[in-house]
Amino acid sequence: MKKLLPYSLIALSVAFIAPEKGLKDYYKNYFPIGVAVNPRMVQPGPDAELIKAQFNSMTPENAMKMGPIHPEEDRYNWKDADAIAEFAQQNNIKLRGHTLCWHNQTPRWFFTDAEGKTVSRDVLLARLKKHITDVMGHYKGKIYAWDVVNEAVPDTGTSIYRKSKFYEIIGEDYIEKAFQYAHEADPSAQLFYNDYNTENATKREKIYQLLKKLKARGVPVNGVGLQAHWSIYEPTKQELEESINKFASLGLKIQFTEVDVSVYPKEHERRERRDTDKSEFTPEMADKQAAHYKMLFEVFRKHRDKITGVTFWNLTDKYSWLDNFPVPGRKDYPLLFDQNGKPKKAYESVVKF
């Protein structure tokens, strides 16, 4: 007589059947598919399982930014970033570092002395070098690519340089110095300049001029990260292809580093919530989002010879930075997985080709 398994064992065996295919499998002949994560997601649970099933690249969303990882001059907070790096290593997932030099989320001590006065160029350069050297040294061999300088180009005006504290105190060569320090700290790491709004023709041209200048000076910049914080209304196929071709013409690797597709019209400045701002994800929005993702990934696949990675900026619609930007408290639905971690229509449009 055939012996029957207890129901609990049957349930257990079903629970451990791996999904047939993840995003990483559909795109294995194209480029790695990544996801931005926080330390909670890499603890045992549904988020960790979804990451392992779908992705073969990861980026820490906040844990390696200057403020979180280096809150005081003589103190580093390695714990959160270490948890992410360890998870990546254990699961054979590539890891991108984000970000070594950025005007936002920089601790106040970085720019001031003990009396609160602005430091000199030499002091700030020394601090920048030490930060980059220490952080890259800590993760050497675990991180294959770094966003070295983030968002150094302004959206408006004619200057190609954002008037950040780094720019004001050091001058335009802080960008060059950051890349030099990064290359010295880990000569095998791929070094990226990372920015947003790169499909806007005016800003794209400024970023292009900056990178062209860096390349002409022999600065060790290997690639450009196009953040890809888009919406269901933008960019057009033509705008996207223009960006890819323009930056590739400089001999740079291209990665789409922070992909999300908001269901609301794109805004780049924070504002107060209005009565007309509803948190909703209608069937029409779902259809538009799926169609937009379909177009985006068609373009990505077409240019697979130029693109070396595509990373989503968070895992599921459960949490996204867009829930509080540009409108505080307005829920957004920008990713391929819903709030329960289930694939959306947009997921289907990305994997069916």
PDB file of N, CA and C in Angstrom, residues 245-338:
ATOM      1  N   ASN A 245      22.299  56.818 -26.918  1.00  0.00           N
ATOM      2  CA  ASN A 245      23.283  56.994 -27.990  1.00  0.00           C
ATOM      3  C   ASN A 245      24.286  58.103 -27.691  1.00  0.00           C
ATOM      4  N   LYS A 246      23.792  59.184 -27.085  1.00  0.00           N
ATOM      5  CA  LYS A 246      24.669  60.330 -26.808  1.00  0.00           C
ATOM      6  C   LYS A 246      25.755  59.952 -25.788  1.00  0.00           C
ATOM      7  N   PHE A 247      25.340  59.315 -24.710  1.00  0.00           N
ATOM      8  CA  PHE A 247      26.331  58.973 -23.683  1.00  0.00           C
ATOM      9  C   PHE A 247      27.221  57.808 -24.115  1.00  0.00           C
ATOM     10  N   ALA A 248      26.669  56.890 -24.873  1.00  0.00           N
ATOM     11  CA  ALA A 248      27.482  55.772 -25.374  1.00  0.00           C
ATOM     12  C   ALA A 248      28.562  56.264 -26.330  1.00  0.00           C
ATOM     13  N   SER A 249      28.295  57.392 -27.012  1.00  0.00           N
ATOM     14  CA  SER A 249      29.271  57.934 -27.966  1.00  0.00           C
ATOM     15  C   SER A 249      30.562  58.373 -27.268  1.00  0.00           C
ATOM     16  N   LEU A 250      30.507  58.555 -25.934  1.00  0.00           N
ATOM     17  CA  LEU A 250      31.703  58.922 -25.167  1.00  0.00           C
ATOM     18  C   LEU A 250      32.502  57.684 -24.750  1.00  0.00           C
ATOM     19  N   GLY A 251      32.014  56.509 -25.138  1.00  0.00           N
ATOM     20  CA  GLY A 251      32.702  55.280 -24.749  1.00  0.00           C
ATOM     21  C   GLY A 251      32.398  54.854 -23.327  1.00  0.00           C
ATOM     22  N   LEU A 252      31.282  55.347 -22.775  1.00  0.00           N
ATOM     23  CA  LEU A 252      30.897  55.020 -21.397  1.00  0.00           C
ATOM     24  C   LEU A 252      29.902  53.864 -21.358  1.00  0.00           C
ATOM     25  N   LYS A 253      30.025  53.036 -20.299  1.00  0.00           N
ATOM     26  CA  LYS A 253      28.990  52.041 -20.035  1.00  0.00           C
ATOM     27  C   LYS A 253      27.746  52.788 -19.574  1.00  0.00           C
ATOM     28  N   ILE A 254      26.578  52.255 -19.898  1.00  0.00           N
ATOM     29  CA  ILE A 254      25.324  52.880 -19.473  1.00  0.00           C
ATOM     30  C   ILE A 254      24.569  51.926 -18.565  1.00  0.00           C
ATOM     31  N   GLN A 255      24.131  52.446 -17.423  1.00  0.00           N
ATOM     32  CA  GLN A 255      23.237  51.683 -16.552  1.00  0.00           C
ATOM     33  C   GLN A 255      22.041  52.569 -16.192  1.00  0.00           C
ATOM     34  N   PHE A 256      20.874  51.943 -16.168  1.00  0.00           N
ATOM     35  CA  PHE A 256      19.680  52.619 -15.652  1.00  0.00           C
ATOM     36  C   PHE A 256      19.593  52.220 -14.186  1.00  0.00           C
ATOM     37  N   THR A 257      19.873  53.192 -13.312  1.00  0.00           N
ATOM     38  CA  THR A 257      20.241  52.868 -11.935  1.00  0.00           C
ATOM     39  C   THR A 257      19.113  52.972 -10.913  1.00  0.00           C
ATOM     40  N   GLU A 258      18.027  53.700 -11.227  1.00  0.00           N
ATOM     41  CA  GLU A 258      17.003  53.946 -10.209  1.00  0.00           C
ATOM     42  C   GLU A 258      15.614  53.955 -10.854  1.00  0.00           C
ATOM     43  N   VAL A 259      15.280  52.879 -11.556  1.00  0.00           N
ATOM     44  CA  VAL A 259      14.069  52.873 -12.375  1.00  0.00           C
ATOM     45  C   VAL A 259      12.797  52.798 -11.525  1.00  0.00           C
ATOM     46  N   ASP A 260      11.900  53.748 -11.754  1.00  0.00           N
ATOM     47  CA  ASP A 260      10.513  53.631 -11.290  1.00  0.00           C
ATOM     48  C   ASP A 260       9.640  54.475 -12.210  1.00  0.00           C
ATOM     49  N   VAL A 261       8.391  54.068 -12.366  1.00  0.00           N
ATOM     50  CA  VAL A 261       7.475  54.752 -13.283  1.00  0.00           C
ATOM     51  C   VAL A 261       6.250  55.198 -12.492  1.00  0.00           C
ATOM     52  N   SER A 262       6.267  56.458 -12.073  1.00  0.00           N
ATOM     53  CA  SER A 262       5.169  57.019 -11.286  1.00  0.00           C
ATOM     54  C   SER A 262       3.867  57.004 -12.091  1.00  0.00           C
ATOM     55  N   VAL A 263       2.753  56.856 -11.386  1.00  0.00           N
ATOM     56  CA  VAL A 263       1.457  56.883 -12.069  1.00  0.00           C
ATOM     57  C   VAL A 263       0.905  58.310 -12.155  1.00  0.00           C
ATOM     58  N   TYR A 264       1.672  59.280 -11.651  1.00  0.00           N
ATOM     59  CA  TYR A 264       1.266  60.692 -11.697  1.00  0.00           C
ATOM     60  C   TYR A 264       2.216  61.475 -12.611  1.00  0.00           C
ATOM     61  N   PRO A 265       1.765  62.631 -13.123  1.00  0.00           N
ATOM     62  CA  PRO A 265       2.671  63.457 -13.932  1.00  0.00           C
ATOM     63  C   PRO A 265       3.939  63.801 -13.146  1.00  0.00           C
ATOM     64  N   LYS A 266       5.086  63.819 -13.819  1.00  0.00           N
ATOM     65  CA  LYS A 266       6.375  63.997 -13.155  1.00  0.00           C
ATOM     66  C   LYS A 266       6.564  65.424 -12.670  1.00  0.00           C
ATOM     67  N   GLU A 267       7.019  65.555 -11.426  1.00  0.00           N
ATOM     68  CA  GLU A 267       7.404  66.852 -10.860  1.00  0.00           C
ATOM     69  C   GLU A 267       8.739  66.656 -10.168  1.00  0.00           C
ATOM     70  N   HIS A 268       9.607  67.650 -10.256  1.00  0.00           N
ATOM     71  CA  HIS A 268      10.952  67.515  -9.675  1.00  0.00           C
ATOM     72  C   HIS A 268      11.152  68.353  -8.417  1.00  0.00           C
ATOM     73  N   GLU A 269      10.113  69.075  -7.997  1.00  0.00           N
ATOM     74  CA  GLU A 269      10.222  69.889  -6.777  1.00  0.00           C
ATOM     75  C   GLU A 269       9.169  69.438  -5.771  1.00  0.00           C
ATOM     76  N   ARG A 270       9.566  69.398  -4.496  1.00  0.00           N
ATOM     77  CA  ARG A 270       8.622  69.034  -3.439  1.00  0.00           C
ATOM     78  C   ARG A 270       7.549  70.107  -3.294  1.00  0.00           C
ATOM     79  N   ARG A 271       6.304  69.704  -3.029  1.00  0.00           N
ATOM     80  CA  ARG A 271       5.222  70.673  -2.798  1.00  0.00           C
ATOM     81  C   ARG A 271       4.221  70.094  -1.803  1.00  0.00           C
ATOM     82  N   GLU A 272       3.364  70.963  -1.295  1.00  0.00           N
ATOM     83  CA  GLU A 272       2.328  70.530  -0.353  1.00  0.00           C
ATOM     84  C   GLU A 272       1.245  69.745  -1.075  1.00  0.00           C
ATOM     85  N   ARG A 273       0.576  68.890  -0.330  1.00  0.00           N
ATOM     86  CA  ARG A 273      -0.526  68.113  -0.892  1.00  0.00           C
ATOM     87  C   ARG A 273      -1.751  69.008  -1.114  1.00  0.00           C
ATOM     88  N   ARG A 274      -2.422  68.811  -2.240  1.00  0.00           N
ATOM     89  CA  ARG A 274      -3.641  69.580  -2.544  1.00  0.00           C
ATOM     90  C   ARG A 274      -4.850  68.671  -2.416  1.00  0.00           C
ATOM     91  N   ASP A 275      -6.036  69.276  -2.357  1.00  0.00           N
ATOM     92  CA  ASP A 275      -7.274  68.488  -2.267  1.00  0.00           C
ATOM     93  C   ASP A 275      -7.453  67.576  -3.472  1.00  0.00           C
ATOM     94  N   THR A 276      -6.894  67.980  -4.594  1.00  0.00           N
ATOM     95  CA  THR A 276      -7.044  67.195  -5.834  1.00  0.00           C
ATOM     96  C   THR A 276      -6.066  66.024  -5.928  1.00  0.00           C
ATOM     97  N   ASP A 277      -5.107  65.952  -4.998  1.00  0.00           N
ATOM     98  CA  ASP A 277      -4.110  64.868  -5.015  1.00  0.00           C
ATOM     99  C   ASP A 277      -4.686  63.612  -4.386  1.00  0.00           C
ATOM    100  N   LYS A 278      -5.085  62.691  -5.218  1.00  0.00           N
ATOM    101  CA  LYS A 278      -5.630  61.425  -4.719  1.00  0.00           C
ATOM    102  C   LYS A 278      -4.556  60.349  -4.783  1.00  0.00           C
ATOM    103  N   SER A 279      -4.600  59.439  -3.812  1.00  0.00           N
ATOM    104  CA  SER A 279      -3.748  58.245  -3.883  1.00  0.00           C
ATOM    105  C   SER A 279      -4.569  57.158  -4.545  1.00  0.00           C
ATOM    106  N   GLU A 280      -4.315  56.894  -5.811  1.00  0.00           N
ATOM    107  CA  GLU A 280      -5.130  55.885  -6.492  1.00  0.00           C
ATOM    108  C   GLU A 280      -4.324  55.192  -7.582  1.00  0.00           C
ATOM    109  N   PHE A 281      -4.707  53.945  -7.824  1.00  0.00           N
ATOM    110  CA  PHE A 281      -4.098  53.170  -8.905  1.00  0.00           C
ATOM    111  C   PHE A 281      -5.246  52.543  -9.683  1.00  0.00           C
ATOM    112  N   THR A 282      -5.696  53.284 -10.689  1.00  0.00           N
ATOM    113  CA  THR A 282      -6.880  52.874 -11.446  1.00  0.00           C
ATOM    114  C   THR A 282      -6.489  51.853 -12.522  1.00  0.00           C
ATOM    115  N   PRO A 283      -7.461  51.101 -13.051  1.00  0.00           N
ATOM    116  CA  PRO A 283      -7.163  50.188 -14.160  1.00  0.00           C
ATOM    117  C   PRO A 283      -6.523  50.905 -15.343  1.00  0.00           C
ATOM    118  N   GLU A 284      -6.967  52.146 -15.592  1.00  0.00           N
ATOM    119  CA  GLU A 284      -6.384  52.916 -16.702  1.00  0.00           C
ATOM    120  C   GLU A 284      -4.899  53.198 -16.441  1.00  0.00           C
ATOM    121  N   MET A 285      -4.564  53.546 -15.181  1.00  0.00           N
ATOM    122  CA  MET A 285      -3.159  53.777 -14.820  1.00  0.00           C
ATOM    123  C   MET A 285      -2.342  52.497 -14.979  1.00  0.00           C
ATOM    124  N   ALA A 286      -2.936  51.374 -14.571  1.00  0.00           N
ATOM    125  CA  ALA A 286      -2.240  50.084 -14.682  1.00  0.00           C
ATOM    126  C   ALA A 286      -1.924  49.764 -16.140  1.00  0.00           C
ATOM    127  N   ASP A 287      -2.878  50.049 -17.023  1.00  0.00           N
ATOM    128  CA  ASP A 287      -2.679  49.801 -18.455  1.00  0.00           C
ATOM    129  C   ASP A 287      -1.596  50.716 -19.029  1.00  0.00           C
ATOM    130  N   LYS A 288      -1.655  52.003 -18.653  1.00  0.00           N
ATOM    131  CA  LYS A 288      -0.667  52.974 -19.146  1.00  0.00           C
ATOM    132  C   LYS A 288       0.737  52.615 -18.652  1.00  0.00           C
ATOM    133  N   GLN A 289       0.803  52.217 -17.386  1.00  0.00           N
ATOM    134  CA  GLN A 289       2.100  51.858 -16.807  1.00  0.00           C
ATOM    135  C   GLN A 289       2.681  50.626 -17.501  1.00  0.00           C
ATOM    136  N   ALA A 290       1.832  49.634 -17.756  1.00  0.00           N
ATOM    137  CA  ALA A 290       2.294  48.416 -18.440  1.00  0.00           C
ATOM    138  C   ALA A 290       2.796  48.748 -19.841  1.00  0.00           C
ATOM    139  N   ALA A 291       2.063  49.596 -20.544  1.00  0.00           N
ATOM    140  CA  ALA A 291       2.461  49.978 -21.906  1.00  0.00           C
ATOM    141  C   ALA A 291       3.790  50.744 -21.890  1.00  0.00           C
ATOM    142  N   HIS A 292       3.956  51.597 -20.878  1.00  0.00           N
ATOM    143  CA  HIS A 292       5.177  52.396 -20.792  1.00  0.00           C
ATOM    144  C   HIS A 292       6.378  51.510 -20.468  1.00  0.00           C
ATOM    145  N   TYR A 293       6.215  50.625 -19.496  1.00  0.00           N
ATOM    146  CA  TYR A 293       7.299  49.692 -19.166  1.00  0.00           C
ATOM    147  C   TYR A 293       7.661  48.824 -20.374  1.00  0.00           C
ATOM    148  N   LYS A 294       6.655  48.429 -21.117  1.00  0.00           N
ATOM    149  CA  LYS A 294       6.888  47.608 -22.329  1.00  0.00           C
ATOM    150  C   LYS A 294       7.799  48.362 -23.305  1.00  0.00           C
ATOM    151  N   MET A 295       7.473  49.633 -23.548  1.00  0.00           N
ATOM    152  CA  MET A 295       8.274  50.443 -24.453  1.00  0.00           C
ATOM    153  C   MET A 295       9.704  50.613 -23.915  1.00  0.00           C
ATOM    154  N   LEU A 296       9.829  50.920 -22.642  1.00  0.00           N
ATOM    155  CA  LEU A 296      11.145  51.149 -22.047  1.00  0.00           C
ATOM    156  C   LEU A 296      12.048  49.929 -22.218  1.00  0.00           C
ATOM    157  N   PHE A 297      11.497  48.762 -21.907  1.00  0.00           N
ATOM    158  CA  PHE A 297      12.324  47.554 -21.974  1.00  0.00           C
ATOM    159  C   PHE A 297      12.574  47.100 -23.416  1.00  0.00           C
ATOM    160  N   GLU A 298      11.703  47.460 -24.314  1.00  0.00           N
ATOM    161  CA  GLU A 298      11.995  47.207 -25.730  1.00  0.00           C
ATOM    162  C   GLU A 298      13.230  47.998 -26.151  1.00  0.00           C
ATOM    163  N   VAL A 299      13.301  49.244 -25.693  1.00  0.00           N
ATOM    164  CA  VAL A 299      14.460  50.089 -26.003  1.00  0.00           C
ATOM    165  C   VAL A 299      15.713  49.537 -25.316  1.00  0.00           C
ATOM    166  N   PHE A 300      15.581  49.146 -24.049  1.00  0.00           N
ATOM    167  CA  PHE A 300      16.734  48.586 -23.334  1.00  0.00           C
ATOM    168  C   PHE A 300      17.290  47.353 -24.066  1.00  0.00           C
ATOM    169  N   ARG A 301      16.376  46.466 -24.468  1.00  0.00           N
ATOM    170  CA  ARG A 301      16.835  45.243 -25.152  1.00  0.00           C
ATOM    171  C   ARG A 301      17.506  45.563 -26.487  1.00  0.00           C
ATOM    172  N   LYS A 302      16.945  46.534 -27.182  1.00  0.00           N
ATOM    173  CA  LYS A 302      17.521  46.950 -28.477  1.00  0.00           C
ATOM    174  C   LYS A 302      18.965  47.420 -28.306  1.00  0.00           C
ATOM    175  N   HIS A 303      19.249  48.079 -27.167  1.00  0.00           N
ATOM    176  CA  HIS A 303      20.571  48.665 -26.933  1.00  0.00           C
ATOM    177  C   HIS A 303      21.376  47.856 -25.916  1.00  0.00           C
ATOM    178  N   ARG A 304      21.166  46.561 -25.905  1.00  0.00           N
ATOM    179  CA  ARG A 304      21.849  45.701 -24.938  1.00  0.00           C
ATOM    180  C   ARG A 304      23.363  45.765 -25.067  1.00  0.00           C
ATOM    181  N   ASP A 305      23.868  46.163 -26.242  1.00  0.00           N
ATOM    182  CA  ASP A 305      25.320  46.268 -26.428  1.00  0.00           C
ATOM    183  C   ASP A 305      25.913  47.460 -25.677  1.00  0.00           C
ATOM    184  N   LYS A 306      25.050  48.410 -25.267  1.00  0.00           N
ATOM    185  CA  LYS A 306      25.530  49.608 -24.576  1.00  0.00           C
ATOM    186  C   LYS A 306      25.170  49.598 -23.083  1.00  0.00           C
ATOM    187  N   ILE A 307      24.166  48.802 -22.714  1.00  0.00           N
ATOM    188  CA  ILE A 307      23.616  48.828 -21.343  1.00  0.00           C
ATOM    189  C   ILE A 307      24.162  47.657 -20.534  1.00  0.00           C
ATOM    190  N   THR A 308      24.715  47.968 -19.346  1.00  0.00           N
ATOM    191  CA  THR A 308      25.310  46.905 -18.520  1.00  0.00           C
ATOM    192  C   THR A 308      24.550  46.668 -17.212  1.00  0.00           C
ATOM    193  N   GLY A 309      23.366  47.245 -17.096  1.00  0.00           N
ATOM    194  CA  GLY A 309      22.555  46.984 -15.907  1.00  0.00           C
ATOM    195  C   GLY A 309      21.308  47.842 -15.883  1.00  0.00           C
ATOM    196  N   VAL A 310      20.230  47.268 -15.319  1.00  0.00           N
ATOM    197  CA  VAL A 310      18.975  48.007 -15.099  1.00  0.00           C
ATOM    198  C   VAL A 310      18.533  47.692 -13.677  1.00  0.00           C
ATOM    199  N   THR A 311      18.370  48.725 -12.851  1.00  0.00           N
ATOM    200  CA  THR A 311      18.032  48.554 -11.429  1.00  0.00           C
ATOM    201  C   THR A 311      16.753  49.304 -11.087  1.00  0.00           C
ATOM    202  N   PHE A 312      15.824  48.607 -10.437  1.00  0.00           N
ATOM    203  CA  PHE A 312      14.579  49.236  -9.965  1.00  0.00           C
ATOM    204  C   PHE A 312      14.817  49.883  -8.608  1.00  0.00           C
ATOM    205  N   TRP A 313      14.196  51.066  -8.421  1.00  0.00           N
ATOM    206  CA  TRP A 313      14.437  51.808  -7.176  1.00  0.00           C
ATOM    207  C   TRP A 313      13.381  51.440  -6.134  1.00  0.00           C
ATOM    208  N   ASN A 314      13.525  50.263  -5.630  1.00  0.00           N
ATOM    209  CA  ASN A 314      12.761  49.615  -4.570  1.00  0.00           C
ATOM    210  C   ASN A 314      12.120  48.346  -5.111  1.00  0.00           C
ATOM    211  N   LEU A 315      11.620  47.549  -4.180  1.00  0.00           N
ATOM    212  CA  LEU A 315      11.218  46.179  -4.495  1.00  0.00           C
ATOM    213  C   LEU A 315       9.754  46.079  -4.913  1.00  0.00           C
ATOM    214  N   THR A 316       8.869  46.642  -4.113  1.00  0.00           N
ATOM    215  CA  THR A 316       7.428  46.553  -4.374  1.00  0.00           C
ATOM    216  C   THR A 316       6.765  47.897  -4.104  1.00  0.00           C
ATOM    217  N   ASP A 317       5.483  47.974  -4.491  1.00  0.00           N
ATOM    218  CA  ASP A 317       4.713  49.199  -4.236  1.00  0.00           C
ATOM    219  C   ASP A 317       4.413  49.425  -2.750  1.00  0.00           C
ATOM    220  N   LYS A 318       4.785  48.462  -1.921  1.00  0.00           N
ATOM    221  CA  LYS A 318       4.553  48.633  -0.478  1.00  0.00           C
ATOM    222  C   LYS A 318       5.291  49.860   0.039  1.00  0.00           C
ATOM    223  N   TYR A 319       6.563  50.006  -0.418  1.00  0.00           N
ATOM    224  CA  TYR A 319       7.280  51.233  -0.073  1.00  0.00           C
ATOM    225  C   TYR A 319       7.988  51.793  -1.293  1.00  0.00           C
ATOM    226  N   SER A 320       7.900  53.107  -1.422  1.00  0.00           N
ATOM    227  CA  SER A 320       8.658  53.817  -2.453  1.00  0.00           C
ATOM    228  C   SER A 320       8.918  55.235  -1.951  1.00  0.00           C
ATOM    229  N   TRP A 321      10.072  55.783  -2.282  1.00  0.00           N
ATOM    230  CA  TRP A 321      10.358  57.173  -1.919  1.00  0.00           C
ATOM    231  C   TRP A 321       9.330  58.118  -2.520  1.00  0.00           C
ATOM    232  N   LEU A 322       8.667  57.671  -3.607  1.00  0.00           N
ATOM    233  CA  LEU A 322       7.665  58.511  -4.271  1.00  0.00           C
ATOM    234  C   LEU A 322       6.377  58.652  -3.453  1.00  0.00           C
ATOM    235  N   ASP A 323       6.221  57.836  -2.404  1.00  0.00           N
ATOM    236  CA  ASP A 323       5.058  57.995  -1.516  1.00  0.00           C
ATOM    237  C   ASP A 323       5.113  59.330  -0.771  1.00  0.00           C
ATOM    238  N   ASN A 324       6.312  59.927  -0.701  1.00  0.00           N
ATOM    239  CA  ASN A 324       6.467  61.210  -0.003  1.00  0.00           C
ATOM    240  C   ASN A 324       7.175  62.270  -0.833  1.00  0.00           C
ATOM    241  N   PHE A 325       7.350  61.999  -2.119  1.00  0.00           N
ATOM    242  CA  PHE A 325       7.945  62.992  -3.009  1.00  0.00           C
ATOM    243  C   PHE A 325       7.334  62.837  -4.395  1.00  0.00           C
ATOM    244  N   PRO A 326       6.923  63.924  -5.042  1.00  0.00           N
ATOM    245  CA  PRO A 326       7.025  65.326  -4.593  1.00  0.00           C
ATOM    246  C   PRO A 326       5.943  65.740  -3.595  1.00  0.00           C
ATOM    247  N   VAL A 327       4.925  64.863  -3.421  1.00  0.00           N
ATOM    248  CA  VAL A 327       3.792  65.219  -2.549  1.00  0.00           C
ATOM    249  C   VAL A 327       3.806  64.344  -1.305  1.00  0.00           C
ATOM    250  N   PRO A 328       4.006  64.920  -0.116  1.00  0.00           N
ATOM    251  CA  PRO A 328       4.031  64.126   1.107  1.00  0.00           C
ATOM    252  C   PRO A 328       2.714  63.380   1.321  1.00  0.00           C
ATOM    253  N   GLY A 329       2.815  62.085   1.577  1.00  0.00           N
ATOM    254  CA  GLY A 329       1.626  61.308   1.935  1.00  0.00           C
ATOM    255  C   GLY A 329       0.733  60.900   0.772  1.00  0.00           C
ATOM    256  N   ARG A 330       1.175  61.102  -0.469  1.00  0.00           N
ATOM    257  CA  ARG A 330       0.403  60.627  -1.620  1.00  0.00           C
ATOM    258  C   ARG A 330       1.016  59.307  -2.090  1.00  0.00           C
ATOM    259  N   LYS A 331       0.278  58.233  -1.920  1.00  0.00           N
ATOM    260  CA  LYS A 331       0.780  56.909  -2.280  1.00  0.00           C
ATOM    261  C   LYS A 331       1.001  56.813  -3.788  1.00  0.00           C
ATOM    262  N   ASP A 332       2.152  56.239  -4.164  1.00  0.00           N
ATOM    263  CA  ASP A 332       2.441  56.004  -5.576  1.00  0.00           C
ATOM    264  C   ASP A 332       2.573  54.500  -5.813  1.00  0.00           C
ATOM    265  N   TYR A 333       2.538  54.097  -7.060  1.00  0.00           N
ATOM    266  CA  TYR A 333       2.535  52.666  -7.418  1.00  0.00           C
ATOM    267  C   TYR A 333       3.491  52.442  -8.593  1.00  0.00           C
ATOM    268  N   PRO A 334       4.808  52.701  -8.387  1.00  0.00           N
ATOM    269  CA  PRO A 334       5.702  52.844  -9.531  1.00  0.00           C
ATOM    270  C   PRO A 334       6.442  51.582  -9.984  1.00  0.00           C
ATOM    271  N   LEU A 335       6.239  50.444  -9.293  1.00  0.00           N
ATOM    272  CA  LEU A 335       7.106  49.292  -9.527  1.00  0.00           C
ATOM    273  C   LEU A 335       6.379  48.119 -10.178  1.00  0.00           C
ATOM    274  N   LEU A 336       7.091  47.024 -10.381  1.00  0.00           N
ATOM    275  CA  LEU A 336       6.523  45.865 -11.087  1.00  0.00           C
ATOM    276  C   LEU A 336       5.738  44.929 -10.171  1.00  0.00           C
ATOM    277  N   PHE A 337       5.929  45.083  -8.849  1.00  0.00           N
ATOM    278  CA  PHE A 337       5.237  44.226  -7.885  1.00  0.00           C
ATOM    279  C   PHE A 337       4.324  45.076  -7.005  1.00  0.00           C
ATOM    280  N   ASP A 338       3.122  44.572  -6.722  1.00  0.00           N
ATOM    281  CA  ASP A 338       2.158  45.348  -5.935  1.00  0.00           C
ATOM    282  C   ASP A 338       2.521  45.341  -4.453  1.00  0.00           C
TER     283      ASP A 338
END
